[in-house]
mmCIF file of C-alpha atoms and ligand atoms in Angstrom:
data_model
loop_
_atom_site.group_PDB
_atom_site.id
_atom_site.type_symbol
_atom_site.label_atom_id
_atom_site.label_comp_id
_atom_site.label_asym_id
_atom_site.label_seq_id
_atom_site.Cartn_x
_atom_site.Cartn_y
_atom_site.Cartn_z
ATOM 1 C CA MET A 6 24.563 -4.386 -18.648
ATOM 2 C CA THR A 7 24.198 -6.619 -15.493
ATOM 3 C CA THR A 8 20.828 -5.730 -13.528
ATOM 4 C CA PRO A 9 20.491 -5.883 -9.754
ATOM 5 C CA ARG A 10 18.184 -9.014 -10.134
ATOM 6 C CA ALA A 11 20.852 -10.663 -12.234
ATOM 7 C CA ALA A 12 23.589 -9.912 -9.607
ATOM 8 C CA GLY A 13 21.357 -11.070 -6.854
ATOM 9 C CA PHE A 14 20.635 -7.787 -5.173
ATOM 10 C CA HIS A 15 17.008 -6.435 -3.928
ATOM 11 C CA MET A 16 15.940 -3.377 -2.024
ATOM 12 C CA PRO A 17 15.523 -4.133 1.757
ATOM 13 C CA ALA A 18 12.191 -2.599 3.193
ATOM 14 C CA GLU A 19 12.672 0.776 5.004
ATOM 15 C CA TRP A 20 12.124 -0.969 8.415
ATOM 16 C CA ALA A 21 15.280 -3.297 8.182
ATOM 17 C CA PRO A 22 18.221 -1.740 10.060
ATOM 18 C CA HIS A 23 19.843 1.263 8.823
ATOM 19 C CA ALA A 24 23.493 2.153 8.679
ATOM 20 C CA GLY A 25 22.364 5.934 8.368
ATOM 21 C CA CYS A 26 20.422 8.552 6.636
ATOM 22 C CA TRP A 27 21.220 10.960 3.683
ATOM 23 C CA MET A 28 19.603 14.363 3.110
ATOM 24 C CA ILE A 29 20.278 17.535 1.008
ATOM 25 C CA TRP A 30 20.164 21.109 2.290
ATOM 26 C CA PRO A 31 17.534 23.264 0.968
ATOM 27 C CA GLU A 32 18.388 26.625 -0.695
ATOM 28 C CA ARG A 33 16.686 27.404 -3.976
ATOM 29 C CA PRO A 34 14.388 30.360 -3.421
ATOM 30 C CA ASP A 35 11.973 29.522 -6.294
ATOM 31 C CA ASN A 36 10.980 26.557 -4.187
ATOM 32 C CA TRP A 37 11.550 27.597 -0.496
ATOM 33 C CA ARG A 38 10.059 30.912 0.596
ATOM 34 C CA LEU A 39 12.474 33.805 2.252
ATOM 35 C CA GLY A 40 15.694 32.576 0.826
ATOM 36 C CA ALA A 41 14.965 29.101 2.411
ATOM 37 C CA LYS A 42 15.529 29.895 5.759
ATOM 38 C CA PRO A 43 12.508 28.532 7.159
ATOM 39 C CA ALA A 44 12.756 25.403 5.390
ATOM 40 C CA GLN A 45 16.516 25.103 6.687
ATOM 41 C CA ALA A 46 14.971 25.187 10.239
ATOM 42 C CA ALA A 47 12.738 22.625 9.296
ATOM 43 C CA PHE A 48 15.547 20.444 7.715
ATOM 44 C CA ILE A 49 17.311 20.797 10.846
ATOM 45 C CA ALA A 50 14.523 19.626 13.000
ATOM 46 C CA VAL A 51 13.873 16.473 10.829
ATOM 47 C CA ALA A 52 17.851 15.936 10.809
ATOM 48 C CA SER A 53 18.067 16.316 14.552
ATOM 49 C CA ALA A 54 15.083 14.009 15.213
ATOM 50 C CA ILE A 55 16.676 11.161 13.043
ATOM 51 C CA ALA A 56 20.006 11.548 14.356
ATOM 52 C CA ARG A 57 18.842 10.368 17.905
ATOM 53 C CA PHE A 58 18.334 7.026 16.407
ATOM 54 C CA GLU A 59 21.134 6.895 13.292
ATOM 55 C CA PRO A 60 23.922 8.615 11.742
ATOM 56 C CA VAL A 61 22.973 11.614 9.400
ATOM 57 C CA THR A 62 24.914 13.128 6.467
ATOM 58 C CA MET A 63 23.470 16.401 5.168
ATOM 59 C CA LEU A 64 24.675 17.370 1.654
ATOM 60 C CA ALA A 65 25.319 20.914 0.957
ATOM 61 C CA SER A 66 26.313 23.009 -1.761
ATOM 62 C CA ALA A 67 29.736 24.937 -1.681
ATOM 63 C CA ARG A 68 27.822 28.222 -1.079
ATOM 64 C CA GLN A 69 25.790 26.986 1.701
ATOM 65 C CA TYR A 70 28.290 24.425 3.274
ATOM 66 C CA GLU A 71 29.573 27.034 6.189
ATOM 67 C CA ASN A 72 25.733 27.638 6.783
ATOM 68 C CA ALA A 73 24.691 24.150 7.202
ATOM 69 C CA ARG A 74 27.870 23.326 9.294
ATOM 70 C CA ALA A 75 27.309 26.259 11.481
ATOM 71 C CA THR A 76 23.438 25.666 12.057
ATOM 72 C CA LEU A 77 23.257 21.589 12.203
ATOM 73 C CA PRO A 78 24.118 19.845 15.285
ATOM 74 C CA PRO A 79 27.982 18.660 15.392
ATOM 75 C CA GLU A 80 26.899 14.931 15.484
ATOM 76 C CA ILE A 81 25.274 15.424 11.803
ATOM 77 C CA ARG A 82 28.060 15.144 9.121
ATOM 78 C CA VAL A 83 27.902 17.784 6.466
ATOM 79 C CA LEU A 84 29.462 17.063 3.274
ATOM 80 C CA GLU A 85 29.883 19.477 0.163
ATOM 81 C CA MET A 86 27.806 18.341 -2.979
ATOM 82 C CA SER A 87 26.112 20.282 -5.578
ATOM 83 C CA SER A 88 22.441 19.710 -6.148
ATOM 84 C CA ASN A 89 19.503 21.387 -8.154
ATOM 85 C CA ASP A 90 17.386 20.866 -5.198
ATOM 86 C CA SER A 91 16.761 18.861 -1.834
ATOM 87 C CA TRP A 92 14.708 15.738 -2.350
ATOM 88 C CA CYS A 93 17.103 12.833 -1.467
ATOM 89 C CA ARG A 94 14.373 10.332 -1.512
ATOM 90 C CA ASP A 95 14.177 10.963 -5.257
ATOM 91 C CA VAL A 96 17.717 12.058 -6.407
ATOM 92 C CA GLY A 97 19.674 9.629 -4.052
ATOM 93 C CA PRO A 98 19.968 5.853 -4.522
ATOM 94 C CA SER A 99 17.383 3.502 -3.994
ATOM 95 C CA PHE A 100 19.967 1.391 -1.927
ATOM 96 C CA LEU A 101 19.989 -2.657 -2.437
ATOM 97 C CA ARG A 102 21.366 -5.494 -0.568
ATOM 98 C CA GLY A 103 23.410 -8.233 -2.456
ATOM 99 C CA PRO A 104 23.598 -11.855 -2.122
ATOM 100 C CA ASN A 105 26.237 -11.591 0.441
ATOM 101 C CA GLY A 106 25.031 -8.534 2.358
ATOM 102 C CA GLU A 107 26.927 -6.304 0.245
ATOM 103 C CA LEU A 108 25.756 -2.593 -0.388
ATOM 104 C CA GLY A 109 24.600 -1.718 -4.025
ATOM 105 C CA GLY A 110 22.183 1.244 -5.028
ATOM 106 C CA VAL A 111 19.915 1.915 -8.162
ATOM 107 C CA ASP A 112 20.890 5.344 -9.750
ATOM 108 C CA TRP A 113 17.561 6.374 -11.639
ATOM 109 C CA ILE A 114 17.471 8.600 -14.312
ATOM 110 C CA PHE A 115 15.904 11.813 -12.981
ATOM 111 C CA ASN A 116 14.107 14.564 -15.092
ATOM 112 C CA ALA A 117 12.606 16.868 -12.273
ATOM 113 C CA TRP A 118 9.464 15.084 -12.334
ATOM 114 C CA GLY A 119 8.368 15.465 -15.843
ATOM 115 C CA GLY A 120 11.431 16.703 -18.018
ATOM 116 C CA LEU A 121 10.330 19.429 -20.232
ATOM 117 C CA LYS A 122 6.872 18.137 -20.106
ATOM 118 C CA GLY A 123 5.608 19.572 -16.970
ATOM 119 C CA GLY A 124 8.940 19.001 -14.989
ATOM 120 C CA LEU A 125 9.504 21.286 -12.052
ATOM 121 C CA TYR A 126 12.643 22.770 -13.191
ATOM 122 C CA PHE A 127 15.278 23.017 -15.655
ATOM 123 C CA PRO A 128 18.233 22.061 -15.305
ATOM 124 C CA TRP A 129 18.387 19.076 -13.209
ATOM 125 C CA ASP A 130 21.814 17.561 -14.085
ATOM 126 C CA LEU A 131 23.147 18.300 -10.599
ATOM 127 C CA ASP A 132 20.265 16.148 -9.141
ATOM 128 C CA ASP A 133 20.802 13.291 -11.600
ATOM 129 C CA GLN A 134 24.252 13.146 -10.365
ATOM 130 C CA ILE A 135 23.677 12.626 -6.686
ATOM 131 C CA ALA A 136 22.802 9.063 -6.701
ATOM 132 C CA GLY A 137 26.213 8.079 -8.281
ATOM 133 C CA LYS A 138 28.169 10.155 -5.999
ATOM 134 C CA ILE A 139 26.605 8.669 -2.931
ATOM 135 C CA LEU A 140 27.459 5.200 -4.147
ATOM 136 C CA GLY A 141 30.867 6.333 -5.099
ATOM 137 C CA LEU A 142 31.405 7.664 -1.433
ATOM 138 C CA GLU A 143 29.952 4.484 -0.006
ATOM 139 C CA ARG A 144 32.038 2.150 -2.518
ATOM 140 C CA ALA A 145 28.560 0.725 -3.265
ATOM 141 C CA ARG A 146 27.632 -1.119 -6.379
ATOM 142 C CA ARG A 147 26.145 1.364 -8.880
ATOM 143 C CA PHE A 148 23.128 0.020 -11.189
ATOM 144 C CA ARG A 149 22.265 2.739 -13.660
ATOM 145 C CA ALA A 150 18.656 2.254 -14.411
ATOM 146 C CA PRO A 151 17.696 2.627 -18.039
ATOM 147 C CA ARG A 152 14.685 4.592 -17.325
ATOM 148 C CA VAL A 153 13.458 7.543 -15.388
ATOM 149 C CA LEU A 154 11.891 7.095 -11.952
ATOM 150 C CA GLU A 155 12.168 8.358 -8.312
ATOM 151 C CA GLY A 156 12.377 6.739 -5.004
ATOM 152 C CA GLY A 157 9.224 8.404 -3.842
ATOM 153 C CA ALA A 158 7.372 6.688 -6.579
ATOM 154 C CA ILE A 159 8.032 3.216 -5.256
ATOM 155 C CA HIS A 160 7.555 1.656 -1.637
ATOM 156 C CA VAL A 161 8.834 -1.987 -1.279
ATOM 157 C CA ASP A 162 7.955 -4.610 1.703
ATOM 158 C CA GLY A 163 11.612 -6.336 1.498
ATOM 159 C CA GLU A 164 9.988 -9.522 0.601
ATOM 160 C CA GLY A 165 9.343 -9.276 -3.252
ATOM 161 C CA THR A 166 6.536 -6.782 -3.265
ATOM 162 C CA VAL A 167 6.446 -3.039 -4.620
ATOM 163 C CA LEU A 168 3.797 -0.436 -4.630
ATOM 164 C CA VAL A 169 3.392 2.286 -7.445
ATOM 165 C CA ALA A 170 1.069 4.390 -8.921
ATOM 166 C CA GLU A 171 -0.129 4.643 -12.344
ATOM 167 C CA GLN A 172 -0.539 8.451 -12.302
ATOM 168 C CA CYS A 173 3.390 8.680 -11.557
ATOM 169 C CA VAL A 174 5.148 5.714 -13.062
ATOM 170 C CA LEU A 175 3.299 5.416 -16.275
ATOM 171 C CA ASN A 176 3.329 9.107 -16.899
ATOM 172 C CA GLU A 177 4.260 9.952 -20.531
ATOM 173 C CA ASN A 178 6.535 12.997 -18.851
ATOM 174 C CA ARG A 179 8.738 10.028 -17.383
ATOM 175 C CA ASN A 180 9.283 7.457 -20.049
ATOM 176 C CA GLU A 181 7.551 8.391 -23.014
ATOM 177 C CA GLY A 182 5.668 5.254 -24.776
ATOM 178 C CA ILE A 183 6.718 2.993 -22.112
ATOM 179 C CA THR A 184 4.111 0.028 -21.557
ATOM 180 C CA ARG A 185 3.072 -1.415 -18.312
ATOM 181 C CA ALA A 186 4.783 -4.721 -18.962
ATOM 182 C CA ALA A 187 8.017 -2.870 -19.898
ATOM 183 C CA MET A 188 7.942 -0.799 -16.864
ATOM 184 C CA GLU A 189 7.086 -4.097 -14.699
ATOM 185 C CA ALA A 190 10.252 -5.804 -16.073
ATOM 186 C CA MET A 191 12.101 -2.686 -14.953
ATOM 187 C CA LEU A 192 10.945 -2.869 -11.664
ATOM 188 C CA ARG A 193 11.427 -6.594 -11.229
ATOM 189 C CA ASP A 194 15.306 -6.301 -12.668
ATOM 190 C CA TYR A 195 16.097 -2.915 -10.512
ATOM 191 C CA LEU A 196 14.433 -3.685 -7.328
ATOM 192 C CA GLY A 197 14.769 -7.324 -7.185
ATOM 193 C CA VAL A 198 10.847 -7.560 -6.712
ATOM 194 C CA SER A 199 8.430 -10.403 -8.136
ATOM 195 C CA GLN A 200 5.043 -8.493 -7.548
ATOM 196 C CA ILE A 201 3.898 -5.178 -8.536
ATOM 197 C CA ILE A 202 0.929 -3.799 -6.964
ATOM 198 C CA TRP A 203 -0.601 -0.831 -8.981
ATOM 199 C CA LEU A 204 -2.546 1.977 -7.418
ATOM 200 C CA GLY A 205 -4.293 4.489 -9.672
ATOM 201 C CA ASN A 206 -4.013 8.118 -8.743
ATOM 202 C CA GLY A 207 -1.897 9.793 -6.090
ATOM 203 C CA VAL A 208 -2.830 12.580 -3.605
ATOM 204 C CA PRO A 209 -4.670 15.737 -5.627
ATOM 205 C CA GLY A 210 -2.654 18.308 -6.068
ATOM 206 C CA ASP A 211 0.918 16.372 -5.566
ATOM 207 C CA GLU A 212 3.474 18.020 -7.933
ATOM 208 C CA THR A 213 5.190 14.890 -8.549
ATOM 209 C CA ASP A 214 2.429 13.495 -10.458
ATOM 210 C CA GLY A 215 1.151 11.475 -7.678
ATOM 211 C CA HIS A 216 4.319 9.662 -5.921
ATOM 212 C CA VAL A 217 2.956 6.732 -3.791
ATOM 213 C CA ASP A 218 4.997 7.735 -0.696
ATOM 214 C CA ASN A 219 2.652 10.368 -0.275
ATOM 215 C CA LEU A 220 -0.528 8.219 -0.681
ATOM 216 C CA ALA A 221 0.216 4.669 0.899
ATOM 217 C CA CYS A 222 3.171 2.619 2.325
ATOM 218 C CA PHE A 223 4.080 -0.948 3.863
ATOM 219 C CA VAL A 224 4.220 -0.875 7.490
ATOM 220 C CA THR A 225 5.077 -4.515 7.489
ATOM 221 C CA PRO A 226 4.778 -7.279 4.865
ATOM 222 C CA GLY A 227 1.185 -7.598 4.394
ATOM 223 C CA LYS A 228 -0.051 -4.252 5.916
ATOM 224 C CA VAL A 229 -0.457 -0.977 4.187
ATOM 225 C CA LEU A 230 -1.142 2.307 5.397
ATOM 226 C CA LEU A 231 -3.332 4.307 3.299
ATOM 227 C CA SER A 232 -3.905 8.131 3.392
ATOM 228 C CA TRP A 233 -7.857 8.165 3.800
ATOM 229 C CA CYS A 234 -10.465 10.905 3.230
ATOM 230 C CA ASP A 235 -14.036 10.535 4.264
ATOM 231 C CA ASP A 236 -15.463 13.366 2.810
ATOM 232 C CA PRO A 237 -17.512 12.790 -0.479
ATOM 233 C CA ALA A 238 -16.712 16.790 -1.581
ATOM 234 C CA ASP A 239 -13.047 16.102 -1.328
ATOM 235 C CA PRO A 240 -11.215 15.184 -4.394
ATOM 236 C CA HIS A 241 -8.988 12.728 -2.228
ATOM 237 C CA HIS A 242 -11.995 10.731 -1.305
ATOM 238 C CA ALA A 243 -12.340 9.158 -4.664
ATOM 239 C CA VAL A 244 -8.622 8.503 -4.799
ATOM 240 C CA SER A 245 -8.339 7.029 -1.401
ATOM 241 C CA ARG A 246 -11.399 4.702 -2.125
ATOM 242 C CA ASP A 247 -9.951 3.533 -5.486
ATOM 243 C CA ALA A 248 -6.550 2.810 -3.760
ATOM 244 C CA GLU A 249 -8.386 0.848 -1.055
ATOM 245 C CA ALA A 250 -10.450 -1.090 -3.464
ATOM 246 C CA ARG A 251 -7.363 -2.046 -5.409
ATOM 247 C CA LEU A 252 -5.299 -2.967 -2.236
ATOM 248 C CA LYS A 253 -8.103 -5.198 -0.876
ATOM 249 C CA VAL A 254 -8.122 -7.530 -3.961
ATOM 250 C CA ALA A 255 -4.025 -7.345 -4.412
ATOM 251 C CA ARG A 256 -1.967 -10.087 -3.302
ATOM 252 C CA ASP A 257 1.776 -9.855 -2.342
ATOM 253 C CA ALA A 258 4.849 -11.633 -3.756
ATOM 254 C CA LYS A 259 4.357 -14.144 -0.816
ATOM 255 C CA GLY A 260 0.566 -14.703 -1.971
ATOM 256 C CA ARG A 261 -0.747 -13.041 1.110
ATOM 257 C CA ALA A 262 -3.976 -10.731 1.156
ATOM 258 C CA LEU A 263 -3.028 -7.144 2.366
ATOM 259 C CA GLU A 264 -4.676 -5.847 5.559
ATOM 260 C CA VAL A 265 -5.375 -1.955 4.695
ATOM 261 C CA VAL A 266 -5.037 0.701 7.483
ATOM 262 C CA ARG A 267 -6.757 3.892 7.046
ATOM 263 C CA MET A 268 -4.709 6.855 8.059
ATOM 264 C CA PRO A 269 -7.001 10.105 8.383
ATOM 265 C CA MET A 270 -5.733 12.863 6.006
ATOM 266 C CA PRO A 271 -4.777 16.080 7.571
ATOM 267 C CA THR A 272 -7.179 18.914 7.589
ATOM 268 C CA PRO A 273 -7.319 20.687 4.588
ATOM 269 C CA MET A 274 -4.555 23.411 4.404
ATOM 270 C CA PHE A 275 -3.963 26.310 1.807
ATOM 271 C CA ILE A 276 -0.820 28.430 0.823
ATOM 272 C CA THR A 277 -1.324 31.791 2.511
ATOM 273 C CA ALA A 278 -0.785 35.006 0.808
ATOM 274 C CA GLU A 279 2.344 35.893 2.997
ATOM 275 C CA GLU A 280 3.815 32.271 2.241
ATOM 276 C CA ALA A 281 3.363 32.839 -1.609
ATOM 277 C CA ALA A 282 4.770 36.226 -1.370
ATOM 278 C CA GLY A 283 7.915 34.902 -0.014
ATOM 279 C CA VAL A 284 8.791 32.537 -2.861
ATOM 280 C CA ASP A 285 10.833 34.240 -5.769
ATOM 281 C CA ALA A 286 9.165 34.290 -9.160
ATOM 282 C CA THR A 287 10.392 31.971 -11.601
ATOM 283 C CA LEU A 288 10.079 30.358 -14.951
ATOM 284 C CA SER A 289 9.976 26.847 -13.310
ATOM 285 C CA GLY A 290 7.067 24.747 -13.251
ATOM 286 C CA MET A 291 6.361 25.129 -9.559
ATOM 287 C CA ASN A 292 3.254 27.039 -8.528
ATOM 288 C CA ARG A 293 3.087 28.694 -5.358
ATOM 289 C CA ALA A 294 -0.043 30.941 -5.398
ATOM 290 C CA ALA A 295 -1.921 32.077 -2.401
ATOM 291 C CA GLY A 296 -5.062 29.625 -1.774
ATOM 292 C CA GLU A 297 -3.565 26.673 -3.601
ATOM 293 C CA ARG A 298 -4.343 23.514 -1.657
ATOM 294 C CA LEU A 299 -1.357 21.713 -0.286
ATOM 295 C CA ALA A 300 -0.824 18.041 -1.006
ATOM 296 C CA ALA A 301 -0.533 17.114 2.637
ATOM 297 C CA SER A 302 -0.216 13.492 4.172
ATOM 298 C CA TYR A 303 0.641 11.846 7.545
ATOM 299 C CA VAL A 304 1.851 9.039 5.378
ATOM 300 C CA ASN A 305 4.831 10.848 4.342
ATOM 301 C CA PHE A 306 7.222 9.613 7.423
ATOM 302 C CA TYR A 307 10.480 8.360 7.617
ATOM 303 C CA ILE A 308 10.951 5.151 9.409
ATOM 304 C CA ALA A 309 14.324 5.426 11.348
ATOM 305 C CA ASN A 310 16.086 2.802 13.634
ATOM 306 C CA GLY A 311 13.848 2.765 16.452
ATOM 307 C CA ALA A 312 11.470 5.436 15.341
ATOM 308 C CA ILE A 313 9.166 6.934 13.180
ATOM 309 C CA ILE A 314 9.914 10.537 12.239
ATOM 310 C CA ALA A 315 6.435 11.847 11.040
ATOM 311 C CA PRO A 316 5.213 15.235 9.938
ATOM 312 C CA ALA A 317 3.149 17.535 12.131
ATOM 313 C CA PHE A 318 1.408 20.385 10.733
ATOM 314 C CA GLY A 319 -0.221 21.903 13.856
ATOM 315 C CA VAL A 320 -3.934 20.954 13.200
ATOM 316 C CA GLU A 321 -6.406 19.147 14.844
ATOM 317 C CA THR A 322 -5.803 15.874 13.074
ATOM 318 C CA ASP A 323 -2.138 15.728 14.105
ATOM 319 C CA ALA A 324 -3.071 13.834 17.546
ATOM 320 C CA ALA A 325 -5.157 11.209 15.528
ATOM 321 C CA ALA A 326 -2.157 10.603 13.254
ATOM 322 C CA HIS A 327 0.146 9.806 16.133
ATOM 323 C CA GLY A 328 -2.257 7.471 17.696
ATOM 324 C CA VAL A 329 -2.321 5.489 14.367
ATOM 325 C CA LEU A 330 1.342 5.572 14.188
ATOM 326 C CA ALA A 331 1.857 4.431 17.693
ATOM 327 C CA ARG A 332 -0.654 1.323 17.510
ATOM 328 C CA LEU A 333 0.961 0.317 14.324
ATOM 329 C CA PHE A 334 4.497 0.659 15.604
ATOM 330 C CA PRO A 335 4.470 -0.272 19.339
ATOM 331 C CA GLU A 336 8.378 -0.887 19.456
ATOM 332 C CA ARG A 337 9.388 2.438 17.661
ATOM 333 C CA GLU A 338 8.990 6.088 19.568
ATOM 334 C CA ILE A 339 6.807 8.273 17.433
ATOM 335 C CA VAL A 340 8.505 11.765 16.724
ATOM 336 C CA MET A 341 6.378 14.243 15.011
ATOM 337 C CA VAL A 342 8.444 17.048 13.654
ATOM 338 C CA PRO A 343 6.549 20.628 12.231
ATOM 339 C CA ALA A 344 6.511 20.139 8.445
ATOM 340 C CA ARG A 345 4.652 22.656 7.058
ATOM 341 C CA GLU A 346 7.612 24.332 5.530
ATOM 342 C CA ILE A 347 8.731 21.241 3.828
ATOM 343 C CA LEU A 348 5.097 20.631 2.633
ATOM 344 C CA LEU A 349 5.212 24.218 1.266
ATOM 345 C CA GLY A 350 8.174 23.087 -1.082
ATOM 346 C CA GLY A 351 6.026 20.218 -2.662
ATOM 347 C CA GLY A 352 6.833 17.083 -0.454
ATOM 348 C CA ASN A 353 7.364 16.007 3.369
ATOM 349 C CA ILE A 354 9.550 14.028 5.478
ATOM 350 C CA HIS A 355 9.895 10.924 3.409
ATOM 351 C CA CYS A 356 10.700 12.903 0.278
ATOM 352 C CA ILE A 357 13.685 14.556 1.709
ATOM 353 C CA THR A 358 15.340 11.525 3.494
ATOM 354 C CA GLN A 359 17.006 8.399 1.986
ATOM 355 C CA GLN A 360 17.840 5.437 4.456
ATOM 356 C CA GLN A 361 20.994 3.485 3.518
ATOM 357 C CA PRO A 362 20.547 -0.088 4.721
ATOM 358 C CA LYS A 363 23.144 -1.425 7.356
ATOM 359 C CA ILE A 364 25.121 -4.093 5.464
ATOM 360 C CA ASN A 365 27.346 -7.226 5.985
ATOM 361 C CA ASP A 366 30.330 -6.094 7.953
ATOM 362 C CA LYS A 367 32.556 -8.789 6.483
ATOM 363 C CA VAL A 368 31.992 -7.870 2.818
HETATM 364 O O1 LIG B 5 7.788 14.728 -2.960
HETATM 365 C C1 LIG B 5 8.778 14.655 -3.216
HETATM 366 N N1 LIG B 5 9.235 13.295 -3.631
HETATM 367 C C2 LIG B 5 9.369 15.575 -4.050
HETATM 368 C C3 LIG B 5 8.588 16.703 -4.462
HETATM 369 C C4 LIG B 5 9.169 17.835 -5.211
HETATM 370 C C5 LIG B 5 8.867 18.941 -5.045
HETATM 371 C C6 LIG B 5 9.746 20.046 -5.793
HETATM 372 N N2 LIG B 5 9.224 21.463 -5.579
#
């Protein structure tokens, strides 16, 4: 089987121009409280914010199609597609650009963040089909990867470097027995990168086993934004110190040292009793107990054409996060969208979105 690398494809950075953004309508009541109504309102707010800057497509189940169509603004395209939940970063394709600017995408094997060893739900077969279906709709070249991975587990700089976290990418519940060398070879072959930068653990309590997109991201080649905690009593302190130490000695694919920018983590937030009571009881792996700490991070934002769509939590730290993003992205509008309801489902704005790069129209 030809790999993307062998065919001359690579994954562009998220800040490269987009043709649009893909999202999936939330509905499962054992993840989203109150039959997913508050989450649907939050997804509408995110989709509407992005749609000011680029076309948005929302995928919705047959059961929810009419509801999604009636409640989303008309400029958002709604297509019927089956899914098990609503995390397009992880179940959508990681889009690629070919040697002549043509569109391709990696279709990772998806196992609901851990399969039968601590994964979050069963079955996950509909989610695993989504990347292939999107690539089919777009007539894009599909590269089915030989390993389990999720889009939230990688961040690329578009110039040959990928950022990953060991806790997730080397987790036994994704690819049992895989070596670091084998995983690095797969990342090179399927993302078209040449340099892999390994962080250690992800944000404590993150039910994806530490997706990098909740911890750190490239903001330009050579510059990484890191979710930072100053409080030595907080478990995120050790995680952020370790990540910063690794980033400071790393070199990217072009041989550059990285500049690390600290993004203050949000004020600690916990699931309330009312929120926990709104989630249907389930045999799935998702724990929604009152008092549980939420794995919140301002790094979990989406880069749209001309804008940053970032989570707001209605807490004191929101203003500082806005300030950091405004300094880092002076040429983009910073749009902060209330995102506590997305956080309650276990992720945030980056996790529910998937950018499709703009391709060479002549191809
Ligand atoms: O953060 C993500 N990329 C996905 C989170 C999945 C949570 C499922 N409850």
